[in-house]
XYZ file of C-alpha atoms in Angstrom:
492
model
C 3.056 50.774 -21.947
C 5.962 50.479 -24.011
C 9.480 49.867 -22.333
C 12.616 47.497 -24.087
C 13.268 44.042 -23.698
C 15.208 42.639 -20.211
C 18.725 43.147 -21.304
C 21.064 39.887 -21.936
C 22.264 38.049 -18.672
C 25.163 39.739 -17.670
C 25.026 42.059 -20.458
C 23.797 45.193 -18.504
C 23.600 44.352 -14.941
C 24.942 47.288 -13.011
C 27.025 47.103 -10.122
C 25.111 48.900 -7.834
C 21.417 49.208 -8.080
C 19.534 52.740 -8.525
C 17.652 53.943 -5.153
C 14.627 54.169 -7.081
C 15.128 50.677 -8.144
C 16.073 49.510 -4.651
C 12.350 51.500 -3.273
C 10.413 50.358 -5.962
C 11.452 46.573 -5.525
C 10.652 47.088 -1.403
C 7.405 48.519 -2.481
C 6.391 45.055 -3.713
C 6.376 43.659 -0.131
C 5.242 45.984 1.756
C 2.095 45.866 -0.948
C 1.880 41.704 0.099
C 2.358 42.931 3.639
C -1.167 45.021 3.607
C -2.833 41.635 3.005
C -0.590 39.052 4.292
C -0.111 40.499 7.997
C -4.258 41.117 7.966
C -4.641 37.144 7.455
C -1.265 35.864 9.188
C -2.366 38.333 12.450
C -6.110 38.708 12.478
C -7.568 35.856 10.406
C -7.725 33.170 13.100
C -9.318 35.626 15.702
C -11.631 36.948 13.065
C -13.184 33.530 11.711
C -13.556 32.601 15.786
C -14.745 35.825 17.659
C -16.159 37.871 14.489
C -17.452 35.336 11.998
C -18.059 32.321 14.497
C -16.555 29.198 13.055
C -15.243 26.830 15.447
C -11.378 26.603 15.855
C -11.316 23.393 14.453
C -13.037 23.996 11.411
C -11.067 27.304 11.194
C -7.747 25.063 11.907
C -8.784 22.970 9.065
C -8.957 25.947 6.860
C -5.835 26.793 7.339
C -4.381 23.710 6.639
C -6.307 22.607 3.975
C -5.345 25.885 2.353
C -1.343 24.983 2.383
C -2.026 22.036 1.266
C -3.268 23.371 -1.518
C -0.089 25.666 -1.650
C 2.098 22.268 -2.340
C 0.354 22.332 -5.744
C -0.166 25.671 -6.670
C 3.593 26.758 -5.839
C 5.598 24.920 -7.914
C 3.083 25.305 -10.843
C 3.291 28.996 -10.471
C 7.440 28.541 -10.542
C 7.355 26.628 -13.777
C 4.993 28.709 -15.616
C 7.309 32.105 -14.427
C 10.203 30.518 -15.561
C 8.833 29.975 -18.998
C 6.520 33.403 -19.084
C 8.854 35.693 -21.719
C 7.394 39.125 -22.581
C 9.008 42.621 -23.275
C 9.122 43.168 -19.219
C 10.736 39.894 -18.555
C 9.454 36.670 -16.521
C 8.305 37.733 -13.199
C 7.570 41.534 -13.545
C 4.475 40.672 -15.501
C 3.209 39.172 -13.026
C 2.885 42.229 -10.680
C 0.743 43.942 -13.263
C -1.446 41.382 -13.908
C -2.495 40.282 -10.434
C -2.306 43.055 -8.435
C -6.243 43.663 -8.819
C -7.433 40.383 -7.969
C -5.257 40.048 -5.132
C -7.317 43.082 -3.185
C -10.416 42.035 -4.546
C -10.308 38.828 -2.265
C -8.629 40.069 0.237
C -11.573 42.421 0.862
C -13.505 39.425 0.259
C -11.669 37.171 2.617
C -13.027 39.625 5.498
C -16.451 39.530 4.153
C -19.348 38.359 6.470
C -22.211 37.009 4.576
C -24.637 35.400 6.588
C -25.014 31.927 6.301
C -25.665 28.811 7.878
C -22.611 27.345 9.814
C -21.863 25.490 7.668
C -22.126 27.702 4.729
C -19.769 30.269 6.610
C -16.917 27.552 6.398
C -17.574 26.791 2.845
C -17.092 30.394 2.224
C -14.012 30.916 4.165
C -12.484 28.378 2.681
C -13.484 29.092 -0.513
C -12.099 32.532 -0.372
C -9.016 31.942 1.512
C -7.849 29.229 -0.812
C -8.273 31.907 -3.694
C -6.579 34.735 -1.911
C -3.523 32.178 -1.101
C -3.852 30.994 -4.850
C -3.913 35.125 -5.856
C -0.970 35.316 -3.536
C 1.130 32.559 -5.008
C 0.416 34.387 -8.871
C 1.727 37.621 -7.109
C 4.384 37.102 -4.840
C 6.306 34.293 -5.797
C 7.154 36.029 -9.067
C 7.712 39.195 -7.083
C 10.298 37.128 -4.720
C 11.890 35.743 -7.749
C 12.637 38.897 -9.000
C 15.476 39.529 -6.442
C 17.199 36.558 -8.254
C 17.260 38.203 -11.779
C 17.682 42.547 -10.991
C 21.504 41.702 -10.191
C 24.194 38.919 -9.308
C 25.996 40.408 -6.943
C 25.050 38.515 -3.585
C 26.247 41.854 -1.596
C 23.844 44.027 -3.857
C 21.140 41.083 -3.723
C 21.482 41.576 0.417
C 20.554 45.677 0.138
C 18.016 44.485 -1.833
C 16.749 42.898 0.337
C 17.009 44.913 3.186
C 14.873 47.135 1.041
C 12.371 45.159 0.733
C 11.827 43.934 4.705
C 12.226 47.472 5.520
C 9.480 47.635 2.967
C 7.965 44.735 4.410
C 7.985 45.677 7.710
C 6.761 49.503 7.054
C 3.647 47.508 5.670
C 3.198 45.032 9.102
C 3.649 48.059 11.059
C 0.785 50.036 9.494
C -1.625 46.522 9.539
C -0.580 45.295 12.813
C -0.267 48.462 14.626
C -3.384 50.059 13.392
C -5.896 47.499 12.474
C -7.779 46.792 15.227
C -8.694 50.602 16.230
C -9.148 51.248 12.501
C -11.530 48.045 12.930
C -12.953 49.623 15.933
C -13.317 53.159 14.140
C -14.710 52.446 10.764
C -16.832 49.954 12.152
C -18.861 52.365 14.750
C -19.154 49.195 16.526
C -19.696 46.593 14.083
C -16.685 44.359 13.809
C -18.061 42.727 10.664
C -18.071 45.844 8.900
C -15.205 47.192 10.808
C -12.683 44.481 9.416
C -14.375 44.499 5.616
C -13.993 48.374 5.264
C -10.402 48.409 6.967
C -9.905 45.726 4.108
C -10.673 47.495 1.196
C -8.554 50.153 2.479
C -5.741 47.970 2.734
C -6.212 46.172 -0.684
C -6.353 49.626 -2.872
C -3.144 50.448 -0.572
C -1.930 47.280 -1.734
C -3.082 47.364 -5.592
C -1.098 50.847 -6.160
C 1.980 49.711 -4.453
C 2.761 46.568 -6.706
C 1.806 48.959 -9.786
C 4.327 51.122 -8.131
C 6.797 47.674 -7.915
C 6.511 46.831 -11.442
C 6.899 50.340 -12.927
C 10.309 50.833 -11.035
C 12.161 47.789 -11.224
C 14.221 45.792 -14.482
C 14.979 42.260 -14.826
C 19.167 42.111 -16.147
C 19.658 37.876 -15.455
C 18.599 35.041 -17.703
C 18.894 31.713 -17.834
C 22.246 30.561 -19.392
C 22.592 30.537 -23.158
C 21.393 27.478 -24.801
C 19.403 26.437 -22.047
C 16.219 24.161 -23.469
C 13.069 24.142 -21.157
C 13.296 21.015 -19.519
C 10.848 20.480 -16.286
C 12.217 17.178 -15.569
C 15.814 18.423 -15.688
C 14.647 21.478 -13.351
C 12.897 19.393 -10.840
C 15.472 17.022 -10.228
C 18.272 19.650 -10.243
C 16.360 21.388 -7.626
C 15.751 18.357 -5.359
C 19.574 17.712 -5.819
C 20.581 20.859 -4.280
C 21.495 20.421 -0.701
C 21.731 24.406 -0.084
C 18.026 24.653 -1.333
C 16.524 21.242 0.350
C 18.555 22.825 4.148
C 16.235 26.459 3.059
C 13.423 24.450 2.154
C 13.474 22.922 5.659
C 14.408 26.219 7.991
C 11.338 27.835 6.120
C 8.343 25.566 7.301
C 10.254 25.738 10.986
C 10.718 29.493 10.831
C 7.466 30.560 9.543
C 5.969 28.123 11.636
C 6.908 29.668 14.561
C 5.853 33.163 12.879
C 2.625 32.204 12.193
C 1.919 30.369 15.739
C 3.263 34.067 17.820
C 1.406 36.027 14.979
C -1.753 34.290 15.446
C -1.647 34.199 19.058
C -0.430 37.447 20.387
C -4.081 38.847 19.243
C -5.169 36.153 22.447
C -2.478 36.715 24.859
C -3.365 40.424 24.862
C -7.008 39.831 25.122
C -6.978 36.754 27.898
C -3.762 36.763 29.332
C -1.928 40.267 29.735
C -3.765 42.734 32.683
C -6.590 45.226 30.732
C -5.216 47.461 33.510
C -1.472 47.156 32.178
C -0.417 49.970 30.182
C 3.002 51.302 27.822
C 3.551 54.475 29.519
C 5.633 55.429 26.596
C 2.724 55.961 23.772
C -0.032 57.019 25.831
C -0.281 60.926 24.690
C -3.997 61.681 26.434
C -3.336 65.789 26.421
C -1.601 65.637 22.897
C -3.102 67.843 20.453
C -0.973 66.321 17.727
C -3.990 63.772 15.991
C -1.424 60.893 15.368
C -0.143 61.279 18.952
C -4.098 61.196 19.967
C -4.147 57.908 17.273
C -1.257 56.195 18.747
C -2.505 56.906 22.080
C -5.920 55.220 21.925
C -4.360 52.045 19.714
C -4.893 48.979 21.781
C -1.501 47.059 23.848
C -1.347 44.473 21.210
C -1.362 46.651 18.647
C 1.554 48.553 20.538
C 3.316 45.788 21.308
C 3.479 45.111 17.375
C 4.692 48.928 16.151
C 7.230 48.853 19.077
C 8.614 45.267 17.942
C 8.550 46.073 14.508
C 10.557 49.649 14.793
C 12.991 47.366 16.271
C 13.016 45.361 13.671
C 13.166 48.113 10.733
C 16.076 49.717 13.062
C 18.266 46.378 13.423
C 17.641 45.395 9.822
C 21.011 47.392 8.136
C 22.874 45.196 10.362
C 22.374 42.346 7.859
C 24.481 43.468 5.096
C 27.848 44.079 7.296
C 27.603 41.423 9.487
C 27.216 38.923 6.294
C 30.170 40.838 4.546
C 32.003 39.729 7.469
C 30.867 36.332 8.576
C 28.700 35.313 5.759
C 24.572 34.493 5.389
C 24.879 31.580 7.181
C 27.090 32.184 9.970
C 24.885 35.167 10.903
C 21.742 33.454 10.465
C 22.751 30.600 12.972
C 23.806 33.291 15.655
C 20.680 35.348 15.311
C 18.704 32.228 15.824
C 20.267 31.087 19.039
C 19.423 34.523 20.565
C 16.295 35.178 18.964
C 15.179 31.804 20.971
C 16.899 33.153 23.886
C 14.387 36.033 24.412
C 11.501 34.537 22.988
C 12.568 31.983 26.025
C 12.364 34.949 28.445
C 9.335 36.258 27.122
C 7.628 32.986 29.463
C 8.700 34.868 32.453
C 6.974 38.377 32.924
C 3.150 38.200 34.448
C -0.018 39.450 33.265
C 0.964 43.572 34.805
C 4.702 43.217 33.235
C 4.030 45.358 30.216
C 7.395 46.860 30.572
C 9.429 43.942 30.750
C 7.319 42.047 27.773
C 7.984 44.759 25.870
C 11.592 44.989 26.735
C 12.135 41.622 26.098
C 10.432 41.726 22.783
C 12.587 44.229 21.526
C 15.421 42.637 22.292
C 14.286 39.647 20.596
C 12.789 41.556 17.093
C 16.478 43.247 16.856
C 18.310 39.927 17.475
C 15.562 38.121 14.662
C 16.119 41.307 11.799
C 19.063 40.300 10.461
C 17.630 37.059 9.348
C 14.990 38.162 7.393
C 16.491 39.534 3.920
C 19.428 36.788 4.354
C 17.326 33.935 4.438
C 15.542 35.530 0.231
C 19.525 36.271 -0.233
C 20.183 32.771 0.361
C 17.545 31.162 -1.498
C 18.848 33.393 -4.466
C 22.539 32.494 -3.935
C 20.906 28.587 -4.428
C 20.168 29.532 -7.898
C 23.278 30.625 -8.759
C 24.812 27.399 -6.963
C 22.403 24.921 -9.267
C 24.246 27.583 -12.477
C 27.428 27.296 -11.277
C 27.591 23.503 -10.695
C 25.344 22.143 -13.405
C 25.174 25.221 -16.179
C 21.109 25.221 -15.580
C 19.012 27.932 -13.493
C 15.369 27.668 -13.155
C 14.890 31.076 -10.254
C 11.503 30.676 -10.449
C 11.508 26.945 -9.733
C 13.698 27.665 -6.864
C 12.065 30.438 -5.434
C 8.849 28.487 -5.787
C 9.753 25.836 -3.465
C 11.188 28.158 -1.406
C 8.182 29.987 -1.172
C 5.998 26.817 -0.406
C 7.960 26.441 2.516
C 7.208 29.124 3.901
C 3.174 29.604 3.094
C 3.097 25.473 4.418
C 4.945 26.747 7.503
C 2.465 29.807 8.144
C -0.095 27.260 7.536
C 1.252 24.741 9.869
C 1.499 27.443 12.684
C -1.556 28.529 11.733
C -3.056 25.377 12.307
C -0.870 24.367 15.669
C -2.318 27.517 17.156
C -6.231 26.563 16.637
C -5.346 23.356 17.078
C -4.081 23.842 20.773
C -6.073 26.247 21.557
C -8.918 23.631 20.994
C -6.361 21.242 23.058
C -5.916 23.437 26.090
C -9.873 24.638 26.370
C -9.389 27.740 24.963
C -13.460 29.382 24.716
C -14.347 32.171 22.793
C -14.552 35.463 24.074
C -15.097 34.049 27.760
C -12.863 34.182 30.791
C -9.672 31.459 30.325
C -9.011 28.636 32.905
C -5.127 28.190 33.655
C -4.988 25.367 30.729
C -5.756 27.663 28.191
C -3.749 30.751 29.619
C -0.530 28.485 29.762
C -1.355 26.726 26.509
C -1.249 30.291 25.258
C 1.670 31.529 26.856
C 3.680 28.661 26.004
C 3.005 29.103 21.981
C 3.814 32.758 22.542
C 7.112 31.983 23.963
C 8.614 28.928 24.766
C 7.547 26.961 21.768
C 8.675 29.666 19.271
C 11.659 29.425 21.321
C 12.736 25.799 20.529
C 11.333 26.310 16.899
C 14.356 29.158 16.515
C 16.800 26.711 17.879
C 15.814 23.644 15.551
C 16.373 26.775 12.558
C 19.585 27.230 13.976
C 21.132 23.741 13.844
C 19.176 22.989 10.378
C 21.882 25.664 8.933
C 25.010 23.922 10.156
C 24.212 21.729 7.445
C 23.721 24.749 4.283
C 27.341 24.533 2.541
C 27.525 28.021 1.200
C 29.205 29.674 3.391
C 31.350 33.196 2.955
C 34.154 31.418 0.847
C 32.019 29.665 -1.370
C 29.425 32.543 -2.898
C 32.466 34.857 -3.057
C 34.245 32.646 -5.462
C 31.095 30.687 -7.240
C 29.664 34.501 -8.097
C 33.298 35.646 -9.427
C 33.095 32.560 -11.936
C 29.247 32.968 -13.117
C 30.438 36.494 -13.360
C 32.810 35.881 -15.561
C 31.319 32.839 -17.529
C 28.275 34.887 -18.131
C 30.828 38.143 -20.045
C 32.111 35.236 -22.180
C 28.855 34.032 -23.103
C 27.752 37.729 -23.791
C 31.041 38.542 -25.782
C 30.613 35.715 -27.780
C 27.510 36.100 -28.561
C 28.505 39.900 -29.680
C 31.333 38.524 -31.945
C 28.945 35.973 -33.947
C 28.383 38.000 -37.491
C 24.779 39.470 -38.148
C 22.386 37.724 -40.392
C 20.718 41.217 -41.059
């Protein structure tokens, strides 16, 4: 493949990205999406009720496996940072891994049989490498955001693009995977979840191919700037913006990753069988998706209907941070996110209606704060630049990334972990322990997680002000750099 070097920083970055650029870049997540929502929503339930490990080894897994993160991440940042090839830093990256990421994510929901004992080796074995894979992939491809453009308003479309992206991706796994489980499986779950895998991962494979064929790198690191780890690592632990996203990751995606994990048991122990959504069940259709959608199982209902919501709530992010800034926004989505997911405690086991009701209401008040948070963590970058003349994106998004995988890891973990607490048995009728410890991480829990989010960001100092006038001088330091670089004679 031939294609020309990343243009200069500042050099050739447009105001306004391409469409196709814009796509291709959301392609990248909803490609991690096809994977990541398969182990963030069906792992646990898999390794307990399909595989048979105990929730305490699989708990261990999961932790053992962000611990392992802590290393891996910030490795992965340095080496992007210093990777330099004709398609730039972190685009390379896409092409290379993109196979070996749905090769063990197909073997991730692999069932060999083995002792027990053997089974945990080999879950752990394979998830570590998948969330190893992952870091090679996505960190680069969340990086990437930082270096396409440096326009913070332009870096929030982008990234609105990519959740819709995202989210297009978590619909299709979450909403379908269990029937598709049921389907290609004629009744073997084992098989079921390995075939529904490899259909995923090729899904997957074709859309990061599709990521790093439509999207350019424009920003680099400023001119004269000497590799220097030490001098990275210390400017990133000395930036107070990055060390406040750092901390409202591991809350927020803990509290993803402990509803994500346990919705699949709240539907299955807690909610009615007899309960139903009116509102998809099609029975006479003789439109096939309508038939589909019809037969998908309440969980997997209550996912598509909460994630529409979120894919239709998600273009309020750019205006509302136009007008009262990342931040600001962020905090107030927060407190009513927690709000509902507050509520959500209230409806019984026959509510469908009113858990469903209540959990739109909550994904819409949440959607704004997904591509702010990745526009934040970018606008950190450009805060170490502006202040101290050094940017190190992939460092920063690194970190930034760890956060989150150790939070997803952590609520991954909480959720075995109390399930083991409040007696929770496998694929038995619940006592009231275990339905309550269940409801309460599906709601109330989440709920105070949200709020903890919220008051972390009173503390992040870039508010509206402060980007609009640090990105005006970076803009404007990085034409000088480029024009003087253009007036210097040629040695040719």
């Amino acid at each position: 493949m031939t294609e020309a070097p990343s243009p200069a920083a500042g050099a050739s970055a447009p105001a306004k990205l391409s469409f196709q650029e814009k796509v291709g870049y959301g392609l990248g997540d909803t490609a991690s999406h096809f994977v990541w929502d398969m182990v963030g929503t069906w792992a646990l339930i898999f390794y307990t009720d399909v595989y048979g490990i105990d929730p305490g080894v699989a708990a261990l897994i999961l932790l053992v496996a962000r611990l392992w993160d802590m290393v891996t991440d910030p490795v992965m940042g340095v080496i992007a940072d210093r990777t330099n090839t004709r398609w730039g830093k972190f685009r390379p990256y896409l092409l290379w891994m993109a196979i070996p990421y749905g090769v063990l994510a197909v073997m991730t929901f692999s069932t060999p049989e083995l002792s027990d004992t053997g089974k945990a080796i080999y879950a752990g074995v394979t998830y570590m490498a998948l969330m190893t894979v992952y870091t090679a992939i996505n960190l680069p491809y969340s990086s990437l955001a930082g270096v396409m453009t440096g326009s913070s308003d332009e870096r929030a479309v982008l990234n609105q693009y990519r959740f819709v992206g995202a989210f297009a991706g978590q619909l299709v796994v979450t909403g379908s995977a269990l029937t598709l489980v049921s389907k290609l499986g004629n009744g073997n779950e084992a098989a079921g979840y390995q075939t529904t895998m490899i259909l995923f991962g090729i899904v997957s494979v074709v859309f990061f191919l599709g990521c790093f064929a439509l999207t350019r790198e424009r920003i680099e690191p400023p001119k004269g700037q000497k590799p220097d780890l030490k001098a990275d690592l210390k400017n990133v632990l000395e930036t107070r913006p990055w060390i406040v996203l750092v901390a409202v990751g591991i809350v927020s995606f803990t509290l993803f990753a402990m509803q994500a994990n346990v919705a699949a048991f709240y539907f299955k122990y807690y909610v009615s069988p007899d309960a139903h959504l009116e509102l998809l069940r099609f029975p006479d259709s003789n439109w096939g998706i309508l038939q589909f959608i019809s037969n998908l199982s309440e969980n997997e209902k209550f996912n598509i209907v909460g994630t529409v919501a979120i894919i239709v709530a998600l273009p309020l992010a750019k205006p509302l941070a136009s007008r009262f800034g990342n931040r600001n926004v962020y905090i107030g989505c927060s407190i009513l996110t927690a709000l509902f997911n507050g509520l959500m405690f209230i409806p019984g086991p026959d509510q469908l209606g009113l858990i469903h009701i209540i959990n739109v209401l909550g994904k819409m008040s949440f959607a704004p704060t997904a591509p702010l948070l990745w526009t934040m963590i970018a606008n950190t970058a450009d805060f170490s630049e502006w202040k101290k003349n050094r940017r190190a994106t992939g460092l920063f998004f690194s970190a930034s990334t760890l956060s989150m995988k150790l939070g997803w890891g952590l609520g991954g973990y909480l959720s075995a972990y109390l399930l083991g607490v409040f007696g929770y048995v496998a694929n038995q009728d619940q006592s009231d322990e275990a339905l309550m410890g269940i409801r309460l991480m599906m709601t109330a829990i989440p709920a105070a997680l949200f709020l903890v989010a919220g008051v972390l960001l009173l503390f992040y100092e870039l508010d509206l002000k402060t980007v609009t006038t640090m990105q005006a001088e970076l803009k404007a330091r990085r034409a000088a750099a480029q024009a003087a670089e253009d007036a210097e004679p040629s040695t040719f």
